[in-house]
Amino acid sequence: MNKKLVFCGGGNMAEGIIRVLISRGVSTPENITVNELVPERRTYLSSTYGIAAVAEATDAIRAADMVVIAVNPYQVPSVTQAVKPLLADKTIVLSIAAAIPLGSLADQLGEKRKIARVVPNTLGQSGNGYSAVCANSQCDDQDTAFIDEVLGALGQVMHLPESLFNAFSSFSNVGPLWFYKVIEALVDAGVYVGFSREAARSIMIKNMLGVAQVLEESGDHPVLRVDKMTSPAGVTIESLRVLQQEGFATALMDSVIAGFRKMNELE
């Protein structure tokens, strides 16, 4: 991809995207500029990734194929005000700022501007996990393909209406939390029944990877797989009985719903 990218903001999320773009060969350091105000951060980004990290990016923005707004929501108006007169007609503005809708971005940048709002994948280093994107009507098929190429470096891409963005943030982006906590609890359980912590961790990680692969390749509902594992009066059905008794499924659903409600409150 021989496209010029400018990141307005060089924080952790921007760095994560830059790292994956370069490591997977989707972009090159020469094609990436970061507009970052903190001198120490500029030095770090430049030395670590070989990119241009600058305090003032006027020329880079004028030549950019894509400008990524990667700042905190309260900083977005100052960024859009600064970049608006510099943007070429071809330039796509990709916003990863949380809770800033497309309509607000269009009000700030102009109704004719190519704009896409993104909830980026938080598991980009693995190559798995979804980014959600909603592009405005000014983006054509080529623009969408370009956006998908950038976000595809992080994993999978899902095009969604903005009305589902809060649900996506609270379900998909928070999603790793539940798996981390399940692994944590099972490792402790493995230690309790006699395994070393290292062995318990290795067993559970491989189990989780294996389950994910089986479900993806087979297309089976998890219930079918559980049914096959639970023989009469066996160990697995006894373990399942305790999970149901303790409200495991309800606790997970309640956790998702609580996050969704909190996300709605933040708007």
PDB file of N, CA and C in Angstrom, residues 104-165:
ATOM      1  N   SER A 104     -21.276  14.834  13.903  1.00  0.00           N
ATOM      2  CA  SER A 104     -20.468  15.854  14.572  1.00  0.00           C
ATOM      3  C   SER A 104     -19.176  16.111  13.807  1.00  0.00           C
ATOM      4  N   LEU A 105     -18.543  15.049  13.321  1.00  0.00           N
ATOM      5  CA  LEU A 105     -17.319  15.200  12.539  1.00  0.00           C
ATOM      6  C   LEU A 105     -17.590  15.949  11.235  1.00  0.00           C
ATOM      7  N   ALA A 106     -18.721  15.653  10.592  1.00  0.00           N
ATOM      8  CA  ALA A 106     -19.082  16.349   9.348  1.00  0.00           C
ATOM      9  C   ALA A 106     -19.363  17.825   9.621  1.00  0.00           C
ATOM     10  N   ASP A 107     -19.980  18.137  10.745  1.00  0.00           N
ATOM     11  CA  ASP A 107     -20.220  19.538  11.107  1.00  0.00           C
ATOM     12  C   ASP A 107     -18.901  20.296  11.249  1.00  0.00           C
ATOM     13  N   GLN A 108     -17.903  19.611  11.769  1.00  0.00           N
ATOM     14  CA  GLN A 108     -16.614  20.258  12.020  1.00  0.00           C
ATOM     15  C   GLN A 108     -15.720  20.308  10.787  1.00  0.00           C
ATOM     16  N   LEU A 109     -15.822  19.289   9.934  1.00  0.00           N
ATOM     17  CA  LEU A 109     -14.914  19.181   8.789  1.00  0.00           C
ATOM     18  C   LEU A 109     -15.551  19.588   7.465  1.00  0.00           C
ATOM     19  N   GLY A 110     -16.890  19.581   7.399  1.00  0.00           N
ATOM     20  CA  GLY A 110     -17.593  19.896   6.158  1.00  0.00           C
ATOM     21  C   GLY A 110     -18.372  18.697   5.658  1.00  0.00           C
ATOM     22  N   GLU A 111     -19.557  18.933   5.143  1.00  0.00           N
ATOM     23  CA  GLU A 111     -20.460  17.866   4.727  1.00  0.00           C
ATOM     24  C   GLU A 111     -19.930  17.070   3.533  1.00  0.00           C
ATOM     25  N   LYS A 112     -19.042  17.660   2.748  1.00  0.00           N
ATOM     26  CA  LYS A 112     -18.518  16.978   1.560  1.00  0.00           C
ATOM     27  C   LYS A 112     -17.266  16.159   1.849  1.00  0.00           C
ATOM     28  N   ARG A 113     -16.810  16.162   3.078  1.00  0.00           N
ATOM     29  CA  ARG A 113     -15.569  15.479   3.434  1.00  0.00           C
ATOM     30  C   ARG A 113     -15.784  13.965   3.538  1.00  0.00           C
ATOM     31  N   LYS A 114     -14.790  13.198   3.084  1.00  0.00           N
ATOM     32  CA  LYS A 114     -14.806  11.739   3.238  1.00  0.00           C
ATOM     33  C   LYS A 114     -14.427  11.408   4.685  1.00  0.00           C
ATOM     34  N   ILE A 115     -15.359  10.819   5.433  1.00  0.00           N
ATOM     35  CA  ILE A 115     -15.141  10.572   6.853  1.00  0.00           C
ATOM     36  C   ILE A 115     -15.585   9.152   7.201  1.00  0.00           C
ATOM     37  N   ALA A 116     -14.803   8.503   8.025  1.00  0.00           N
ATOM     38  CA  ALA A 116     -15.188   7.197   8.560  1.00  0.00           C
ATOM     39  C   ALA A 116     -14.930   7.190  10.064  1.00  0.00           C
ATOM     40  N   ARG A 117     -15.872   6.641  10.774  1.00  0.00           N
ATOM     41  CA  ARG A 117     -15.733   6.479  12.226  1.00  0.00           C
ATOM     42  C   ARG A 117     -15.408   5.021  12.516  1.00  0.00           C
ATOM     43  N   VAL A 118     -14.457   4.800  13.419  1.00  0.00           N
ATOM     44  CA  VAL A 118     -13.960   3.449  13.671  1.00  0.00           C
ATOM     45  C   VAL A 118     -13.884   3.182  15.171  1.00  0.00           C
ATOM     46  N   VAL A 119     -14.294   1.982  15.550  1.00  0.00           N
ATOM     47  CA  VAL A 119     -13.938   1.437  16.859  1.00  0.00           C
ATOM     48  C   VAL A 119     -12.872   0.387  16.579  1.00  0.00           C
ATOM     49  N   PRO A 120     -11.599   0.689  16.871  1.00  0.00           N
ATOM     50  CA  PRO A 120     -10.526  -0.213  16.448  1.00  0.00           C
ATOM     51  C   PRO A 120     -10.441  -1.477  17.286  1.00  0.00           C
ATOM     52  N   ASN A 121      -9.920  -2.504  16.659  1.00  0.00           N
ATOM     53  CA  ASN A 121      -9.675  -3.788  17.300  1.00  0.00           C
ATOM     54  C   ASN A 121      -8.615  -3.653  18.387  1.00  0.00           C
ATOM     55  N   THR A 122      -8.894  -4.178  19.575  1.00  0.00           N
ATOM     56  CA  THR A 122      -7.932  -4.100  20.679  1.00  0.00           C
ATOM     57  C   THR A 122      -7.015  -5.312  20.747  1.00  0.00           C
ATOM     58  N   LEU A 123      -7.170  -6.251  19.817  1.00  0.00           N
ATOM     59  CA  LEU A 123      -6.326  -7.447  19.787  1.00  0.00           C
ATOM     60  C   LEU A 123      -5.475  -7.479  18.524  1.00  0.00           C
ATOM     61  N   GLY A 124      -5.102  -6.304  18.035  1.00  0.00           N
ATOM     62  CA  GLY A 124      -4.417  -6.194  16.757  1.00  0.00           C
ATOM     63  C   GLY A 124      -3.146  -6.999  16.664  1.00  0.00           C
ATOM     64  N   GLN A 125      -2.410  -7.137  17.766  1.00  0.00           N
ATOM     65  CA  GLN A 125      -1.146  -7.862  17.695  1.00  0.00           C
ATOM     66  C   GLN A 125      -1.344  -9.342  17.376  1.00  0.00           C
ATOM     67  N   SER A 126      -2.546  -9.865  17.616  1.00  0.00           N
ATOM     68  CA  SER A 126      -2.812 -11.277  17.367  1.00  0.00           C
ATOM     69  C   SER A 126      -3.280 -11.546  15.946  1.00  0.00           C
ATOM     70  N   GLY A 127      -3.781 -10.497  15.267  1.00  0.00           N
ATOM     71  CA  GLY A 127      -4.362 -10.693  13.941  1.00  0.00           C
ATOM     72  C   GLY A 127      -5.791 -11.181  13.993  1.00  0.00           C
ATOM     73  N   ASN A 128      -6.344 -11.298  15.189  1.00  0.00           N
ATOM     74  CA  ASN A 128      -7.737 -11.688  15.371  1.00  0.00           C
ATOM     75  C   ASN A 128      -8.489 -10.567  16.074  1.00  0.00           C
ATOM     76  N   GLY A 129      -9.821 -10.649  16.022  1.00  0.00           N
ATOM     77  CA  GLY A 129     -10.640  -9.598  16.608  1.00  0.00           C
ATOM     78  C   GLY A 129     -11.107  -8.631  15.539  1.00  0.00           C
ATOM     79  N   TYR A 130     -12.202  -7.947  15.840  1.00  0.00           N
ATOM     80  CA  TYR A 130     -12.855  -7.082  14.864  1.00  0.00           C
ATOM     81  C   TYR A 130     -12.647  -5.597  15.168  1.00  0.00           C
ATOM     82  N   SER A 131     -12.499  -4.818  14.096  1.00  0.00           N
ATOM     83  CA  SER A 131     -12.699  -3.373  14.118  1.00  0.00           C
ATOM     84  C   SER A 131     -14.064  -3.100  13.505  1.00  0.00           C
ATOM     85  N   ALA A 132     -14.787  -2.142  14.063  1.00  0.00           N
ATOM     86  CA  ALA A 132     -16.064  -1.712  13.485  1.00  0.00           C
ATOM     87  C   ALA A 132     -15.852  -0.395  12.754  1.00  0.00           C
ATOM     88  N   VAL A 133     -16.480  -0.252  11.590  1.00  0.00           N
ATOM     89  CA  VAL A 133     -16.334   0.974  10.813  1.00  0.00           C
ATOM     90  C   VAL A 133     -17.682   1.384  10.227  1.00  0.00           C
ATOM     91  N   CYS A 134     -17.902   2.682  10.204  1.00  0.00           N
ATOM     92  CA  CYS A 134     -19.054   3.253   9.517  1.00  0.00           C
ATOM     93  C   CYS A 134     -18.551   4.453   8.723  1.00  0.00           C
ATOM     94  N   ALA A 135     -18.632   4.369   7.409  1.00  0.00           N
ATOM     95  CA  ALA A 135     -18.171   5.447   6.535  1.00  0.00           C
ATOM     96  C   ALA A 135     -19.365   6.256   6.051  1.00  0.00           C
ATOM     97  N   ASN A 136     -19.145   7.553   5.855  1.00  0.00           N
ATOM     98  CA  ASN A 136     -20.264   8.389   5.389  1.00  0.00           C
ATOM     99  C   ASN A 136     -20.475   8.213   3.880  1.00  0.00           C
ATOM    100  N   SER A 137     -21.503   8.846   3.371  1.00  0.00           N
ATOM    101  CA  SER A 137     -21.904   8.653   1.973  1.00  0.00           C
ATOM    102  C   SER A 137     -20.911   9.241   0.977  1.00  0.00           C
ATOM    103  N   GLN A 138     -19.966  10.045   1.443  1.00  0.00           N
ATOM    104  CA  GLN A 138     -18.957  10.627   0.556  1.00  0.00           C
ATOM    105  C   GLN A 138     -17.870   9.620   0.182  1.00  0.00           C
ATOM    106  N   CYS A 139     -17.776   8.533   0.931  1.00  0.00           N
ATOM    107  CA  CYS A 139     -16.766   7.508   0.656  1.00  0.00           C
ATOM    108  C   CYS A 139     -17.288   6.540  -0.399  1.00  0.00           C
ATOM    109  N   ASP A 140     -16.516   6.351  -1.462  1.00  0.00           N
ATOM    110  CA  ASP A 140     -16.917   5.417  -2.505  1.00  0.00           C
ATOM    111  C   ASP A 140     -16.292   4.044  -2.261  1.00  0.00           C
ATOM    112  N   ASP A 141     -16.448   3.139  -3.221  1.00  0.00           N
ATOM    113  CA  ASP A 141     -15.958   1.775  -3.043  1.00  0.00           C
ATOM    114  C   ASP A 141     -14.440   1.732  -2.884  1.00  0.00           C
ATOM    115  N   GLN A 142     -13.733   2.580  -3.626  1.00  0.00           N
ATOM    116  CA  GLN A 142     -12.274   2.617  -3.493  1.00  0.00           C
ATOM    117  C   GLN A 142     -11.858   3.109  -2.110  1.00  0.00           C
ATOM    118  N   ASP A 143     -12.563   4.099  -1.596  1.00  0.00           N
ATOM    119  CA  ASP A 143     -12.274   4.596  -0.250  1.00  0.00           C
ATOM    120  C   ASP A 143     -12.504   3.503   0.788  1.00  0.00           C
ATOM    121  N   THR A 144     -13.604   2.781   0.618  1.00  0.00           N
ATOM    122  CA  THR A 144     -13.925   1.704   1.561  1.00  0.00           C
ATOM    123  C   THR A 144     -12.867   0.612   1.515  1.00  0.00           C
ATOM    124  N   ALA A 145     -12.393   0.301   0.321  1.00  0.00           N
ATOM    125  CA  ALA A 145     -11.340  -0.711   0.182  1.00  0.00           C
ATOM    126  C   ALA A 145     -10.054  -0.256   0.870  1.00  0.00           C
ATOM    127  N   PHE A 146      -9.736   1.015   0.751  1.00  0.00           N
ATOM    128  CA  PHE A 146      -8.555   1.583   1.407  1.00  0.00           C
ATOM    129  C   PHE A 146      -8.700   1.490   2.934  1.00  0.00           C
ATOM    130  N   ILE A 147      -9.854   1.867   3.439  1.00  0.00           N
ATOM    131  CA  ILE A 147     -10.116   1.786   4.879  1.00  0.00           C
ATOM    132  C   ILE A 147      -9.986   0.342   5.357  1.00  0.00           C
ATOM    133  N   ASP A 148     -10.559  -0.590   4.586  1.00  0.00           N
ATOM    134  CA  ASP A 148     -10.492  -2.001   4.965  1.00  0.00           C
ATOM    135  C   ASP A 148      -9.058  -2.518   4.962  1.00  0.00           C
ATOM    136  N   GLU A 149      -8.252  -2.021   4.038  1.00  0.00           N
ATOM    137  CA  GLU A 149      -6.856  -2.460   3.980  1.00  0.00           C
ATOM    138  C   GLU A 149      -6.100  -2.008   5.226  1.00  0.00           C
ATOM    139  N   VAL A 150      -6.340  -0.780   5.658  1.00  0.00           N
ATOM    140  CA  VAL A 150      -5.679  -0.272   6.864  1.00  0.00           C
ATOM    141  C   VAL A 150      -6.152  -1.042   8.090  1.00  0.00           C
ATOM    142  N   LEU A 151      -7.456  -1.143   8.267  1.00  0.00           N
ATOM    143  CA  LEU A 151      -7.996  -1.808   9.452  1.00  0.00           C
ATOM    144  C   LEU A 151      -7.779  -3.315   9.402  1.00  0.00           C
ATOM    145  N   GLY A 152      -7.705  -3.869   8.193  1.00  0.00           N
ATOM    146  CA  GLY A 152      -7.482  -5.298   8.051  1.00  0.00           C
ATOM    147  C   GLY A 152      -6.135  -5.749   8.586  1.00  0.00           C
ATOM    148  N   ALA A 153      -5.192  -4.825   8.686  1.00  0.00           N
ATOM    149  CA  ALA A 153      -3.906  -5.166   9.291  1.00  0.00           C
ATOM    150  C   ALA A 153      -4.067  -5.561  10.756  1.00  0.00           C
ATOM    151  N   LEU A 154      -5.130  -5.046  11.387  1.00  0.00           N
ATOM    152  CA  LEU A 154      -5.365  -5.319  12.805  1.00  0.00           C
ATOM    153  C   LEU A 154      -6.118  -6.626  13.039  1.00  0.00           C
ATOM    154  N   GLY A 155      -6.793  -7.130  12.004  1.00  0.00           N
ATOM    155  CA  GLY A 155      -7.624  -8.313  12.160  1.00  0.00           C
ATOM    156  C   GLY A 155      -8.780  -8.272  11.189  1.00  0.00           C
ATOM    157  N   GLN A 156      -9.985  -8.527  11.675  1.00  0.00           N
ATOM    158  CA  GLN A 156     -11.160  -8.538  10.831  1.00  0.00           C
ATOM    159  C   GLN A 156     -11.874  -7.182  10.902  1.00  0.00           C
ATOM    160  N   VAL A 157     -12.654  -6.893   9.869  1.00  0.00           N
ATOM    161  CA  VAL A 157     -13.357  -5.611   9.764  1.00  0.00           C
ATOM    162  C   VAL A 157     -14.850  -5.872   9.618  1.00  0.00           C
ATOM    163  N   MET A 158     -15.643  -5.159  10.400  1.00  0.00           N
ATOM    164  CA  MET A 158     -17.096  -5.292  10.339  1.00  0.00           C
ATOM    165  C   MET A 158     -17.696  -3.913  10.079  1.00  0.00           C
ATOM    166  N   HIS A 159     -18.460  -3.793   8.984  1.00  0.00           N
ATOM    167  CA  HIS A 159     -19.142  -2.538   8.680  1.00  0.00           C
ATOM    168  C   HIS A 159     -20.497  -2.543   9.383  1.00  0.00           C
ATOM    169  N   LEU A 160     -20.703  -1.545  10.228  1.00  0.00           N
ATOM    170  CA  LEU A 160     -21.904  -1.481  11.053  1.00  0.00           C
ATOM    171  C   LEU A 160     -22.533  -0.100  10.975  1.00  0.00           C
ATOM    172  N   PRO A 161     -23.836  -0.001  11.184  1.00  0.00           N
ATOM    173  CA  PRO A 161     -24.444   1.324  11.354  1.00  0.00           C
ATOM    174  C   PRO A 161     -23.995   1.913  12.685  1.00  0.00           C
ATOM    175  N   GLU A 162     -23.949   3.230  12.746  1.00  0.00           N
ATOM    176  CA  GLU A 162     -23.519   3.870  13.992  1.00  0.00           C
ATOM    177  C   GLU A 162     -24.387   3.494  15.179  1.00  0.00           C
ATOM    178  N   SER A 163     -25.625   3.148  14.923  1.00  0.00           N
ATOM    179  CA  SER A 163     -26.533   2.797  16.013  1.00  0.00           C
ATOM    180  C   SER A 163     -26.053   1.580  16.798  1.00  0.00           C
ATOM    181  N   LEU A 164     -25.137   0.780  16.216  1.00  0.00           N
ATOM    182  CA  LEU A 164     -24.615  -0.399  16.905  1.00  0.00           C
ATOM    183  C   LEU A 164     -23.221  -0.175  17.499  1.00  0.00           C
ATOM    184  N   PHE A 165     -22.696   1.040  17.406  1.00  0.00           N
ATOM    185  CA  PHE A 165     -21.334   1.270  17.879  1.00  0.00           C
ATOM    186  C   PHE A 165     -21.201   1.114  19.390  1.00  0.00           C
TER     187      PHE A 165
END
